[in-house]
XYZ file of C-alpha atoms in Angstrom:
130
model
C 22.357 164.180 164.942
C 25.528 163.742 162.775
C 25.286 164.907 159.103
C 27.465 163.080 156.905
C 26.053 163.302 153.512
C 27.810 166.925 152.579
C 26.071 169.364 150.387
C 26.189 170.292 146.236
C 26.619 173.663 145.027
C 26.009 173.991 141.040
C 26.852 170.184 140.938
C 30.115 170.511 143.037
C 30.075 168.202 146.235
C 31.393 169.558 149.439
C 32.294 167.060 152.235
C 31.994 169.662 155.357
C 31.281 169.041 158.982
C 27.576 170.043 159.101
C 26.779 171.009 162.814
C 23.338 172.504 162.008
C 20.980 172.673 158.867
C 17.791 174.744 159.883
C 14.862 174.883 157.508
C 12.015 177.176 157.307
C 8.869 177.095 155.451
C 8.123 180.924 154.602
C 4.940 181.857 153.183
C 4.939 184.637 150.388
C 1.828 186.383 149.708
C 1.077 188.635 146.477
C -0.934 190.783 148.580
C -2.139 190.524 152.169
C -4.500 193.624 153.720
C -7.296 193.961 155.879
C -10.841 195.250 154.436
C -12.751 197.826 156.468
C -14.426 194.990 158.890
C -11.006 193.777 159.749
C -10.861 190.769 157.916
C -7.516 189.740 156.115
C -7.610 189.251 152.520
C -4.689 187.606 151.290
C -3.426 185.651 148.035
C -0.340 183.151 148.891
C 2.095 182.885 145.869
C 3.485 180.041 147.988
C 5.454 178.242 150.813
C 9.481 178.647 150.146
C 12.233 176.279 151.624
C 14.950 178.247 152.936
C 17.998 177.058 154.813
C 20.697 178.062 157.016
C 23.650 175.725 157.291
C 26.157 176.033 160.196
C 29.273 174.023 159.608
C 32.114 172.821 162.057
C 35.936 173.729 162.172
C 37.798 173.918 158.920
C 40.470 171.260 160.190
C 37.040 168.933 160.232
C 36.513 169.366 156.740
C 36.776 166.073 154.900
C 38.028 165.878 151.067
C 36.991 169.524 150.651
C 39.378 172.439 151.252
C 37.939 175.304 153.312
C 39.058 178.238 151.187
C 37.355 176.565 147.856
C 34.256 176.329 149.928
C 34.403 179.611 151.199
C 34.891 180.886 147.536
C 32.202 179.039 146.136
C 29.766 180.098 149.140
C 30.796 183.878 148.265
C 31.136 183.762 144.451
C 29.547 186.640 142.998
C 26.470 185.225 140.697
C 22.648 185.564 141.010
C 21.389 181.944 141.670
C 22.853 178.381 142.612
C 21.597 174.947 142.092
C 21.761 173.655 145.885
C 21.424 170.216 146.986
C 20.847 169.780 150.604
C 20.796 166.374 152.419
C 17.539 164.881 153.630
C 16.241 161.605 155.323
C 15.762 160.143 151.833
C 18.573 161.788 149.484
C 18.791 165.315 148.649
C 16.384 168.237 148.227
C 17.406 170.107 145.304
C 16.478 173.690 144.642
C 17.277 176.937 142.816
C 18.505 179.760 145.238
C 20.776 182.166 146.401
C 23.090 182.745 149.112
C 22.081 185.639 151.214
C 24.864 185.531 153.739
C 27.914 184.012 154.909
C 29.970 184.499 157.889
C 32.988 182.642 159.808
C 35.741 183.327 162.415
C 38.909 183.002 162.993
C 39.831 180.402 165.644
C 43.595 180.290 165.055
C 46.027 182.286 163.261
C 49.227 180.741 162.637
C 52.284 181.487 160.345
C 51.088 179.878 156.967
C 47.647 178.823 157.694
C 44.264 179.855 159.721
C 41.815 177.568 161.214
C 38.021 178.796 161.248
C 35.166 178.074 163.149
C 31.231 179.052 163.178
C 30.659 179.009 159.330
C 27.216 179.805 158.502
C 25.422 180.367 155.553
C 21.976 181.284 154.297
C 20.027 179.690 151.470
C 17.033 181.328 149.863
C 14.785 180.005 147.326
C 14.220 181.532 144.221
C 10.779 179.996 143.540
C 8.120 178.517 145.807
C 8.652 174.595 146.765
C 4.914 174.280 147.228
C 1.805 176.368 145.514
C -1.907 176.660 146.635
């Protein structure tokens, strides 16, 4: 699958070569415990849609500067407005970036090429509630 829509963070469009966009539906409970009979008692808060993004080599970025993208992804703020491409447009949510990683592919005199960029987006609020 080829992603060609890019992503938006805080209203800024990033034309990046997405390799993978993994989605998880994480169920968060207010409490979950077993009673004396062994039956699980739980109160569901909701289902959170969280994402892991993997991007291609920095030299494959479109109109987006890789360093500007890295700076935005590592910006020291609590939350971002994140828009992820979907089949029919974009899914937008408020969340935080819990980790960012990449690795040098080549280091030249005046430039560097990066590969293996990954980051994790974690939703602030549930996408679905009971």
